[in-house]
Amino acid sequence: MKRGIIAVNGYFENAASRGQTEELRRALEQNGVATATVKTNALALGVRGEGVYAEVPPCDFCVFLDKDVAVARMLEKSGVKLFNGAEAIRLCDDKMLTFISLSGEGIRMPESISSPLMYKEYDDGAFLDGVERRLGYPTVVKKVYGSMGAGVFLARNRGELESYFKEFRLVPHLYQKFIGKGGTDLRIVTVGGKAVAAMRRSNGADFRSNIELGGRGECVSLTENQRRIAERASALLGLEYAGVDILSDETGDYLCEVNSNAFFGGIERATGVNVAKLYADRICGKIYRRIT
């Protein structure tokens, strides 16, 4: 009997996450896989003696829709095959680590400066002087952990920059050069390292284009370079499934973010592509037909 599980965070749920889980469950069951949904907070996991213990329903694989890297690593240590894997999730969840991992690989990215590690509230002004000199205004301020546009802000002057720095100084965050005019980007979904769907996201009321913040999606064709960026980034980060965001200006394209568990409802509606089926087919091919 073919068996799989879908692991979700036990403390977060919205319409998009419920829809994603249900679509994947149906697509897997259409491949003959009996699929159960489990909440990661309900799993008995830990380290004891010399090893990891994990009380997990019998399964051939787990579609891991959480971002809890510790849970993901314990599942892998106990022998569960994850889609996506723990290391890929770790590299994508931290936006600065994503950029560092992809540096030197022929992928252009916006200039990004990591905020220094601080153990108490202290600032001599020198760091922000450098940010201001290198990036100018407006400057994008991002918490390195965050989804759906949360934790992303725009500093338009020194006063706003200092305000965000004061608010986030004890939280990992970065400062990034503002690209283009704001309010628009490309979202590309890759499955098995191949671009399968793309939409332009636009939001006239916010510099963030996320669908969850009111952005609208429109099906688009990709240029060769945009496809290359999405597929190269997905491969380098070890992602079987990814949402890759690209910004553009008059000089060309920039990789903005890579998401290891991006919601696909919006891009399915915009493009008509059944992403859930493509992902389920890919998983079953890897597990049961040993495709590479």
PDB file of N, CA and C in Angstrom, residues 58-156:
ATOM      1  N   PRO A  58       2.908   5.487   9.681  1.00  0.00           N
ATOM      2  CA  PRO A  58       3.663   4.798   8.631  1.00  0.00           C
ATOM      3  C   PRO A  58       3.501   5.527   7.296  1.00  0.00           C
ATOM      4  N   CYS A  59       4.627   5.787   6.625  1.00  0.00           N
ATOM      5  CA  CYS A  59       4.549   6.540   5.369  1.00  0.00           C
ATOM      6  C   CYS A  59       5.779   6.271   4.510  1.00  0.00           C
ATOM      7  N   ASP A  60       5.601   6.487   3.214  1.00  0.00           N
ATOM      8  CA  ASP A  60       6.713   6.395   2.276  1.00  0.00           C
ATOM      9  C   ASP A  60       7.412   7.737   2.111  1.00  0.00           C
ATOM     10  N   PHE A  61       6.724   8.808   2.462  1.00  0.00           N
ATOM     11  CA  PHE A  61       7.274  10.158   2.321  1.00  0.00           C
ATOM     12  C   PHE A  61       6.403  11.130   3.103  1.00  0.00           C
ATOM     13  N   CYS A  62       6.921  12.346   3.250  1.00  0.00           N
ATOM     14  CA  CYS A  62       6.174  13.422   3.909  1.00  0.00           C
ATOM     15  C   CYS A  62       6.307  14.693   3.083  1.00  0.00           C
ATOM     16  N   VAL A  63       5.167  15.287   2.720  1.00  0.00           N
ATOM     17  CA  VAL A  63       5.173  16.624   2.118  1.00  0.00           C
ATOM     18  C   VAL A  63       5.187  17.606   3.283  1.00  0.00           C
ATOM     19  N   PHE A  64       6.306  18.282   3.470  1.00  0.00           N
ATOM     20  CA  PHE A  64       6.508  19.100   4.669  1.00  0.00           C
ATOM     21  C   PHE A  64       6.150  20.545   4.360  1.00  0.00           C
ATOM     22  N   LEU A  65       4.978  20.984   4.820  1.00  0.00           N
ATOM     23  CA  LEU A  65       4.492  22.333   4.549  1.00  0.00           C
ATOM     24  C   LEU A  65       4.731  23.295   5.709  1.00  0.00           C
ATOM     25  N   ASP A  66       5.483  22.867   6.693  1.00  0.00           N
ATOM     26  CA  ASP A  66       5.864  23.721   7.811  1.00  0.00           C
ATOM     27  C   ASP A  66       7.239  24.321   7.510  1.00  0.00           C
ATOM     28  N   LYS A  67       7.706  25.211   8.384  1.00  0.00           N
ATOM     29  CA  LYS A  67       9.054  25.763   8.254  1.00  0.00           C
ATOM     30  C   LYS A  67       9.918  25.424   9.461  1.00  0.00           C
ATOM     31  N   ASP A  68       9.457  24.500  10.285  1.00  0.00           N
ATOM     32  CA  ASP A  68      10.170  24.134  11.508  1.00  0.00           C
ATOM     33  C   ASP A  68      11.337  23.218  11.149  1.00  0.00           C
ATOM     34  N   VAL A  69      12.524  23.808  11.049  1.00  0.00           N
ATOM     35  CA  VAL A  69      13.687  23.056  10.581  1.00  0.00           C
ATOM     36  C   VAL A  69      14.067  21.953  11.563  1.00  0.00           C
ATOM     37  N   ALA A  70      13.930  22.192  12.864  1.00  0.00           N
ATOM     38  CA  ALA A  70      14.263  21.158  13.846  1.00  0.00           C
ATOM     39  C   ALA A  70      13.382  19.930  13.657  1.00  0.00           C
ATOM     40  N   VAL A  71      12.083  20.138  13.474  1.00  0.00           N
ATOM     41  CA  VAL A  71      11.173  19.015  13.225  1.00  0.00           C
ATOM     42  C   VAL A  71      11.547  18.313  11.926  1.00  0.00           C
ATOM     43  N   ALA A  72      11.833  19.088  10.896  1.00  0.00           N
ATOM     44  CA  ALA A  72      12.196  18.494   9.607  1.00  0.00           C
ATOM     45  C   ALA A  72      13.451  17.635   9.732  1.00  0.00           C
ATOM     46  N   ARG A  73      14.445  18.129  10.454  1.00  0.00           N
ATOM     47  CA  ARG A  73      15.689  17.356  10.607  1.00  0.00           C
ATOM     48  C   ARG A  73      15.452  16.072  11.405  1.00  0.00           C
ATOM     49  N   MET A  74      14.619  16.135  12.431  1.00  0.00           N
ATOM     50  CA  MET A  74      14.344  14.923  13.208  1.00  0.00           C
ATOM     51  C   MET A  74      13.588  13.896  12.380  1.00  0.00           C
ATOM     52  N   LEU A  75      12.660  14.351  11.555  1.00  0.00           N
ATOM     53  CA  LEU A  75      11.962  13.417  10.667  1.00  0.00           C
ATOM     54  C   LEU A  75      12.937  12.758   9.705  1.00  0.00           C
ATOM     55  N   GLU A  76      13.830  13.552   9.134  1.00  0.00           N
ATOM     56  CA  GLU A  76      14.818  12.978   8.217  1.00  0.00           C
ATOM     57  C   GLU A  76      15.742  12.007   8.942  1.00  0.00           C
ATOM     58  N   LYS A  77      16.171  12.358  10.154  1.00  0.00           N
ATOM     59  CA  LYS A  77      17.037  11.469  10.933  1.00  0.00           C
ATOM     60  C   LYS A  77      16.353  10.144  11.239  1.00  0.00           C
ATOM     61  N   SER A  78      15.026  10.180  11.348  1.00  0.00           N
ATOM     62  CA  SER A  78      14.285   8.953  11.651  1.00  0.00           C
ATOM     63  C   SER A  78      13.970   8.151  10.392  1.00  0.00           C
ATOM     64  N   GLY A  79      14.410   8.649   9.232  1.00  0.00           N
ATOM     65  CA  GLY A  79      14.257   7.891   7.995  1.00  0.00           C
ATOM     66  C   GLY A  79      13.123   8.315   7.093  1.00  0.00           C
ATOM     67  N   VAL A  80      12.450   9.425   7.403  1.00  0.00           N
ATOM     68  CA  VAL A  80      11.339   9.889   6.573  1.00  0.00           C
ATOM     69  C   VAL A  80      11.872  10.768   5.449  1.00  0.00           C
ATOM     70  N   LYS A  81      11.465  10.493   4.218  1.00  0.00           N
ATOM     71  CA  LYS A  81      11.840  11.304   3.067  1.00  0.00           C
ATOM     72  C   LYS A  81      10.933  12.521   3.000  1.00  0.00           C
ATOM     73  N   LEU A  82      11.541  13.720   3.000  1.00  0.00           N
ATOM     74  CA  LEU A  82      10.762  14.954   3.004  1.00  0.00           C
ATOM     75  C   LEU A  82      10.779  15.648   1.647  1.00  0.00           C
ATOM     76  N   PHE A  83       9.676  16.271   1.326  1.00  0.00           N
ATOM     77  CA  PHE A  83       9.549  17.181   0.186  1.00  0.00           C
ATOM     78  C   PHE A  83       8.992  18.500   0.727  1.00  0.00           C
ATOM     79  N   ASN A  84       9.776  19.571   0.819  1.00  0.00           N
ATOM     80  CA  ASN A  84      11.189  19.715   0.560  1.00  0.00           C
ATOM     81  C   ASN A  84      12.004  19.261   1.770  1.00  0.00           C
ATOM     82  N   GLY A  85      13.311  19.071   1.553  1.00  0.00           N
ATOM     83  CA  GLY A  85      14.173  18.635   2.625  1.00  0.00           C
ATOM     84  C   GLY A  85      14.494  19.734   3.621  1.00  0.00           C
ATOM     85  N   ALA A  86      15.000  19.331   4.783  1.00  0.00           N
ATOM     86  CA  ALA A  86      15.256  20.271   5.873  1.00  0.00           C
ATOM     87  C   ALA A  86      16.266  21.343   5.488  1.00  0.00           C
ATOM     88  N   GLU A  87      17.330  20.980   4.796  1.00  0.00           N
ATOM     89  CA  GLU A  87      18.351  21.967   4.450  1.00  0.00           C
ATOM     90  C   GLU A  87      17.825  22.986   3.451  1.00  0.00           C
ATOM     91  N   ALA A  88      17.043  22.535   2.486  1.00  0.00           N
ATOM     92  CA  ALA A  88      16.443  23.464   1.526  1.00  0.00           C
ATOM     93  C   ALA A  88      15.510  24.443   2.234  1.00  0.00           C
ATOM     94  N   ILE A  89      14.726  23.939   3.180  1.00  0.00           N
ATOM     95  CA  ILE A  89      13.824  24.810   3.941  1.00  0.00           C
ATOM     96  C   ILE A  89      14.627  25.832   4.743  1.00  0.00           C
ATOM     97  N   ARG A  90      15.709  25.390   5.377  1.00  0.00           N
ATOM     98  CA  ARG A  90      16.540  26.299   6.178  1.00  0.00           C
ATOM     99  C   ARG A  90      17.106  27.427   5.327  1.00  0.00           C
ATOM    100  N   LEU A  91      17.623  27.090   4.161  1.00  0.00           N
ATOM    101  CA  LEU A  91      18.251  28.100   3.309  1.00  0.00           C
ATOM    102  C   LEU A  91      17.242  29.089   2.746  1.00  0.00           C
ATOM    103  N   CYS A  92      16.013  28.644   2.528  1.00  0.00           N
ATOM    104  CA  CYS A  92      14.988  29.545   1.990  1.00  0.00           C
ATOM    105  C   CYS A  92      14.325  30.378   3.072  1.00  0.00           C
ATOM    106  N   ASP A  93      14.200  29.823   4.263  1.00  0.00           N
ATOM    107  CA  ASP A  93      13.468  30.522   5.318  1.00  0.00           C
ATOM    108  C   ASP A  93      14.211  31.763   5.784  1.00  0.00           C
ATOM    109  N   ASP A  94      15.536  31.733   5.737  1.00  0.00           N
ATOM    110  CA  ASP A  94      16.365  32.881   6.101  1.00  0.00           C
ATOM    111  C   ASP A  94      16.750  33.602   4.813  1.00  0.00           C
ATOM    112  N   LYS A  95      16.167  34.770   4.573  1.00  0.00           N
ATOM    113  CA  LYS A  95      16.363  35.458   3.297  1.00  0.00           C
ATOM    114  C   LYS A  95      17.824  35.811   3.044  1.00  0.00           C
ATOM    115  N   MET A  96      18.567  36.147   4.087  1.00  0.00           N
ATOM    116  CA  MET A  96      19.981  36.469   3.882  1.00  0.00           C
ATOM    117  C   MET A  96      20.773  35.221   3.528  1.00  0.00           C
ATOM    118  N   LEU A  97      20.462  34.089   4.169  1.00  0.00           N
ATOM    119  CA  LEU A  97      21.137  32.839   3.817  1.00  0.00           C
ATOM    120  C   LEU A  97      20.844  32.446   2.374  1.00  0.00           C
ATOM    121  N   THR A  98      19.635  32.730   1.899  1.00  0.00           N
ATOM    122  CA  THR A  98      19.306  32.454   0.499  1.00  0.00           C
ATOM    123  C   THR A  98      20.268  33.190  -0.415  1.00  0.00           C
ATOM    124  N   PHE A  99      20.451  34.493  -0.183  1.00  0.00           N
ATOM    125  CA  PHE A  99      21.329  35.292  -1.038  1.00  0.00           C
ATOM    126  C   PHE A  99      22.775  34.807  -0.959  1.00  0.00           C
ATOM    127  N   ILE A 100      23.237  34.509   0.248  1.00  0.00           N
ATOM    128  CA  ILE A 100      24.614  34.046   0.415  1.00  0.00           C
ATOM    129  C   ILE A 100      24.820  32.722  -0.317  1.00  0.00           C
ATOM    130  N   SER A 101      23.854  31.808  -0.204  1.00  0.00           N
ATOM    131  CA  SER A 101      23.965  30.498  -0.850  1.00  0.00           C
ATOM    132  C   SER A 101      24.009  30.615  -2.366  1.00  0.00           C
ATOM    133  N   LEU A 102      23.309  31.598  -2.922  1.00  0.00           N
ATOM    134  CA  LEU A 102      23.236  31.745  -4.379  1.00  0.00           C
ATOM    135  C   LEU A 102      24.301  32.676  -4.938  1.00  0.00           C
ATOM    136  N   SER A 103      25.072  33.310  -4.070  1.00  0.00           N
ATOM    137  CA  SER A 103      26.095  34.241  -4.548  1.00  0.00           C
ATOM    138  C   SER A 103      27.183  33.487  -5.306  1.00  0.00           C
ATOM    139  N   GLY A 104      27.719  34.135  -6.328  1.00  0.00           N
ATOM    140  CA  GLY A 104      28.774  33.527  -7.129  1.00  0.00           C
ATOM    141  C   GLY A 104      28.295  32.475  -8.096  1.00  0.00           C
ATOM    142  N   GLU A 105      26.991  32.382  -8.309  1.00  0.00           N
ATOM    143  CA  GLU A 105      26.422  31.334  -9.160  1.00  0.00           C
ATOM    144  C   GLU A 105      25.739  31.892 -10.411  1.00  0.00           C
ATOM    145  N   GLY A 106      26.052  33.129 -10.775  1.00  0.00           N
ATOM    146  CA  GLY A 106      25.501  33.695 -11.995  1.00  0.00           C
ATOM    147  C   GLY A 106      24.067  34.164 -11.889  1.00  0.00           C
ATOM    148  N   ILE A 107      23.613  34.428 -10.672  1.00  0.00           N
ATOM    149  CA  ILE A 107      22.247  34.911 -10.439  1.00  0.00           C
ATOM    150  C   ILE A 107      22.340  36.311  -9.841  1.00  0.00           C
ATOM    151  N   ARG A 108      21.806  37.301 -10.538  1.00  0.00           N
ATOM    152  CA  ARG A 108      21.872  38.673 -10.042  1.00  0.00           C
ATOM    153  C   ARG A 108      20.819  38.895  -8.963  1.00  0.00           C
ATOM    154  N   MET A 109      21.239  39.541  -7.873  1.00  0.00           N
ATOM    155  CA  MET A 109      20.351  39.810  -6.744  1.00  0.00           C
ATOM    156  C   MET A 109      20.501  41.262  -6.323  1.00  0.00           C
ATOM    157  N   PRO A 110      19.465  41.846  -5.715  1.00  0.00           N
ATOM    158  CA  PRO A 110      19.598  43.223  -5.222  1.00  0.00           C
ATOM    159  C   PRO A 110      20.672  43.294  -4.140  1.00  0.00           C
ATOM    160  N   GLU A 111      21.399  44.402  -4.099  1.00  0.00           N
ATOM    161  CA  GLU A 111      22.369  44.554  -3.023  1.00  0.00           C
ATOM    162  C   GLU A 111      21.640  44.460  -1.688  1.00  0.00           C
ATOM    163  N   SER A 112      22.150  43.597  -0.804  1.00  0.00           N
ATOM    164  CA  SER A 112      21.498  43.334   0.481  1.00  0.00           C
ATOM    165  C   SER A 112      22.545  43.356   1.584  1.00  0.00           C
ATOM    166  N   ILE A 113      22.243  44.025   2.675  1.00  0.00           N
ATOM    167  CA  ILE A 113      23.168  44.183   3.792  1.00  0.00           C
ATOM    168  C   ILE A 113      22.523  43.595   5.041  1.00  0.00           C
ATOM    169  N   SER A 114      23.210  42.639   5.642  1.00  0.00           N
ATOM    170  CA  SER A 114      22.686  41.991   6.846  1.00  0.00           C
ATOM    171  C   SER A 114      22.883  42.889   8.060  1.00  0.00           C
ATOM    172  N   SER A 115      21.844  43.014   8.867  1.00  0.00           N
ATOM    173  CA  SER A 115      21.976  43.785  10.098  1.00  0.00           C
ATOM    174  C   SER A 115      22.913  43.053  11.052  1.00  0.00           C
ATOM    175  N   PRO A 116      23.805  43.769  11.734  1.00  0.00           N
ATOM    176  CA  PRO A 116      24.751  43.094  12.628  1.00  0.00           C
ATOM    177  C   PRO A 116      24.048  42.460  13.825  1.00  0.00           C
ATOM    178  N   LEU A 117      24.639  41.377  14.306  1.00  0.00           N
ATOM    179  CA  LEU A 117      24.108  40.708  15.493  1.00  0.00           C
ATOM    180  C   LEU A 117      24.313  41.605  16.712  1.00  0.00           C
ATOM    181  N   MET A 118      23.252  41.820  17.458  1.00  0.00           N
ATOM    182  CA  MET A 118      23.326  42.665  18.649  1.00  0.00           C
ATOM    183  C   MET A 118      22.717  41.923  19.838  1.00  0.00           C
ATOM    184  N   TYR A 119      23.316  42.106  21.006  1.00  0.00           N
ATOM    185  CA  TYR A 119      22.826  41.453  22.216  1.00  0.00           C
ATOM    186  C   TYR A 119      22.117  42.431  23.153  1.00  0.00           C
ATOM    187  N   LYS A 120      22.232  43.706  22.854  1.00  0.00           N
ATOM    188  CA  LYS A 120      21.518  44.721  23.621  1.00  0.00           C
ATOM    189  C   LYS A 120      21.276  45.912  22.696  1.00  0.00           C
ATOM    190  N   GLU A 121      20.442  46.817  23.123  1.00  0.00           N
ATOM    191  CA  GLU A 121      20.101  47.966  22.291  1.00  0.00           C
ATOM    192  C   GLU A 121      21.247  48.974  22.327  1.00  0.00           C
ATOM    193  N   TYR A 122      21.969  49.040  21.199  1.00  0.00           N
ATOM    194  CA  TYR A 122      23.125  49.932  21.115  1.00  0.00           C
ATOM    195  C   TYR A 122      23.338  50.295  19.660  1.00  0.00           C
ATOM    196  N   ASP A 123      23.722  51.550  19.400  1.00  0.00           N
ATOM    197  CA  ASP A 123      24.009  51.961  18.027  1.00  0.00           C
ATOM    198  C   ASP A 123      24.856  53.216  18.049  1.00  0.00           C
ATOM    199  N   ASP A 124      25.949  53.201  17.262  1.00  0.00           N
ATOM    200  CA  ASP A 124      26.783  54.396  17.171  1.00  0.00           C
ATOM    201  C   ASP A 124      26.549  55.157  15.867  1.00  0.00           C
ATOM    202  N   GLY A 125      25.587  54.699  15.074  1.00  0.00           N
ATOM    203  CA  GLY A 125      25.253  55.381  13.834  1.00  0.00           C
ATOM    204  C   GLY A 125      26.069  54.969  12.637  1.00  0.00           C
ATOM    205  N   ALA A 126      27.220  54.319  12.850  1.00  0.00           N
ATOM    206  CA  ALA A 126      28.111  53.996  11.738  1.00  0.00           C
ATOM    207  C   ALA A 126      27.488  52.990  10.782  1.00  0.00           C
ATOM    208  N   PHE A 127      26.782  52.000  11.318  1.00  0.00           N
ATOM    209  CA  PHE A 127      26.191  50.988  10.439  1.00  0.00           C
ATOM    210  C   PHE A 127      25.162  51.615   9.509  1.00  0.00           C
ATOM    211  N   LEU A 128      24.272  52.431  10.049  1.00  0.00           N
ATOM    212  CA  LEU A 128      23.248  53.056   9.211  1.00  0.00           C
ATOM    213  C   LEU A 128      23.851  54.055   8.234  1.00  0.00           C
ATOM    214  N   ASP A 129      24.972  54.673   8.595  1.00  0.00           N
ATOM    215  CA  ASP A 129      25.665  55.542   7.639  1.00  0.00           C
ATOM    216  C   ASP A 129      26.052  54.740   6.401  1.00  0.00           C
ATOM    217  N   GLY A 130      26.554  53.525   6.630  1.00  0.00           N
ATOM    218  CA  GLY A 130      26.946  52.666   5.515  1.00  0.00           C
ATOM    219  C   GLY A 130      25.762  52.215   4.689  1.00  0.00           C
ATOM    220  N   VAL A 131      24.663  51.849   5.357  1.00  0.00           N
ATOM    221  CA  VAL A 131      23.446  51.450   4.635  1.00  0.00           C
ATOM    222  C   VAL A 131      22.962  52.598   3.760  1.00  0.00           C
ATOM    223  N   GLU A 132      22.901  53.769   4.328  1.00  0.00           N
ATOM    224  CA  GLU A 132      22.429  54.955   3.603  1.00  0.00           C
ATOM    225  C   GLU A 132      23.320  55.245   2.397  1.00  0.00           C
ATOM    226  N   ARG A 133      24.615  55.147   2.589  1.00  0.00           N
ATOM    227  CA  ARG A 133      25.570  55.430   1.509  1.00  0.00           C
ATOM    228  C   ARG A 133      25.482  54.395   0.391  1.00  0.00           C
ATOM    229  N   ARG A 134      25.326  53.128   0.754  1.00  0.00           N
ATOM    230  CA  ARG A 134      25.338  52.056  -0.244  1.00  0.00           C
ATOM    231  C   ARG A 134      24.005  51.896  -0.966  1.00  0.00           C
ATOM    232  N   LEU A 135      22.910  52.060  -0.252  1.00  0.00           N
ATOM    233  CA  LEU A 135      21.597  51.718  -0.809  1.00  0.00           C
ATOM    234  C   LEU A 135      20.753  52.918  -1.195  1.00  0.00           C
ATOM    235  N   GLY A 136      20.963  54.062  -0.560  1.00  0.00           N
ATOM    236  CA  GLY A 136      20.140  55.226  -0.859  1.00  0.00           C
ATOM    237  C   GLY A 136      18.704  55.032  -0.394  1.00  0.00           C
ATOM    238  N   TYR A 137      17.806  55.864  -0.914  1.00  0.00           N
ATOM    239  CA  TYR A 137      16.391  55.789  -0.538  1.00  0.00           C
ATOM    240  C   TYR A 137      15.520  55.720  -1.781  1.00  0.00           C
ATOM    241  N   PRO A 138      14.380  55.042  -1.688  1.00  0.00           N
ATOM    242  CA  PRO A 138      13.936  54.262  -0.526  1.00  0.00           C
ATOM    243  C   PRO A 138      14.769  52.994  -0.362  1.00  0.00           C
ATOM    244  N   THR A 139      14.829  52.493   0.856  1.00  0.00           N
ATOM    245  CA  THR A 139      15.516  51.245   1.173  1.00  0.00           C
ATOM    246  C   THR A 139      14.495  50.242   1.712  1.00  0.00           C
ATOM    247  N   VAL A 140      14.574  49.016   1.232  1.00  0.00           N
ATOM    248  CA  VAL A 140      13.699  47.955   1.722  1.00  0.00           C
ATOM    249  C   VAL A 140      14.288  47.379   3.010  1.00  0.00           C
ATOM    250  N   VAL A 141      13.466  47.251   4.032  1.00  0.00           N
ATOM    251  CA  VAL A 141      13.872  46.652   5.306  1.00  0.00           C
ATOM    252  C   VAL A 141      13.076  45.363   5.475  1.00  0.00           C
ATOM    253  N   LYS A 142      13.785  44.241   5.667  1.00  0.00           N
ATOM    254  CA  LYS A 142      13.114  42.944   5.754  1.00  0.00           C
ATOM    255  C   LYS A 142      13.587  42.169   6.971  1.00  0.00           C
ATOM    256  N   LYS A 143      12.647  41.634   7.728  1.00  0.00           N
ATOM    257  CA  LYS A 143      13.005  40.579   8.666  1.00  0.00           C
ATOM    258  C   LYS A 143      13.422  39.364   7.846  1.00  0.00           C
ATOM    259  N   VAL A 144      14.468  38.668   8.269  1.00  0.00           N
ATOM    260  CA  VAL A 144      14.944  37.554   7.450  1.00  0.00           C
ATOM    261  C   VAL A 144      13.976  36.380   7.476  1.00  0.00           C
ATOM    262  N   TYR A 145      13.124  36.304   8.506  1.00  0.00           N
ATOM    263  CA  TYR A 145      12.091  35.278   8.563  1.00  0.00           C
ATOM    264  C   TYR A 145      10.734  35.949   8.378  1.00  0.00           C
ATOM    265  N   GLY A 146       9.955  35.458   7.430  1.00  0.00           N
ATOM    266  CA  GLY A 146       8.641  36.046   7.211  1.00  0.00           C
ATOM    267  C   GLY A 146       8.050  35.564   5.908  1.00  0.00           C
ATOM    268  N   SER A 147       6.723  35.534   5.843  1.00  0.00           N
ATOM    269  CA  SER A 147       6.008  35.070   4.657  1.00  0.00           C
ATOM    270  C   SER A 147       4.866  36.021   4.338  1.00  0.00           C
ATOM    271  N   MET A 148       4.397  35.938   3.094  1.00  0.00           N
ATOM    272  CA  MET A 148       3.209  36.668   2.642  1.00  0.00           C
ATOM    273  C   MET A 148       3.355  38.180   2.790  1.00  0.00           C
ATOM    274  N   GLY A 149       4.579  38.675   2.681  1.00  0.00           N
ATOM    275  CA  GLY A 149       4.815  40.110   2.765  1.00  0.00           C
ATOM    276  C   GLY A 149       4.941  40.654   4.169  1.00  0.00           C
ATOM    277  N   ALA A 150       4.712  39.815   5.180  1.00  0.00           N
ATOM    278  CA  ALA A 150       4.848  40.272   6.564  1.00  0.00           C
ATOM    279  C   ALA A 150       6.324  40.522   6.876  1.00  0.00           C
ATOM    280  N   GLY A 151       6.604  41.563   7.627  1.00  0.00           N
ATOM    281  CA  GLY A 151       7.981  41.852   7.995  1.00  0.00           C
ATOM    282  C   GLY A 151       8.782  42.535   6.914  1.00  0.00           C
ATOM    283  N   VAL A 152       8.121  43.111   5.903  1.00  0.00           N
ATOM    284  CA  VAL A 152       8.801  43.834   4.827  1.00  0.00           C
ATOM    285  C   VAL A 152       8.317  45.280   4.852  1.00  0.00           C
ATOM    286  N   PHE A 153       9.270  46.227   4.899  1.00  0.00           N
ATOM    287  CA  PHE A 153       8.926  47.637   5.062  1.00  0.00           C
ATOM    288  C   PHE A 153       9.780  48.495   4.130  1.00  0.00           C
ATOM    289  N   LEU A 154       9.388  49.744   3.974  1.00  0.00           N
ATOM    290  CA  LEU A 154      10.101  50.664   3.095  1.00  0.00           C
ATOM    291  C   LEU A 154      10.502  51.905   3.884  1.00  0.00           C
ATOM    292  N   ALA A 155      11.817  52.152   3.961  1.00  0.00           N
ATOM    293  CA  ALA A 155      12.335  53.355   4.614  1.00  0.00           C
ATOM    294  C   ALA A 155      12.617  54.404   3.545  1.00  0.00           C
ATOM    295  N   ARG A 156      11.939  55.534   3.632  1.00  0.00           N
ATOM    296  CA  ARG A 156      12.046  56.576   2.598  1.00  0.00           C
ATOM    297  C   ARG A 156      13.043  57.676   2.956  1.00  0.00           C
TER     298      ARG A 156
END
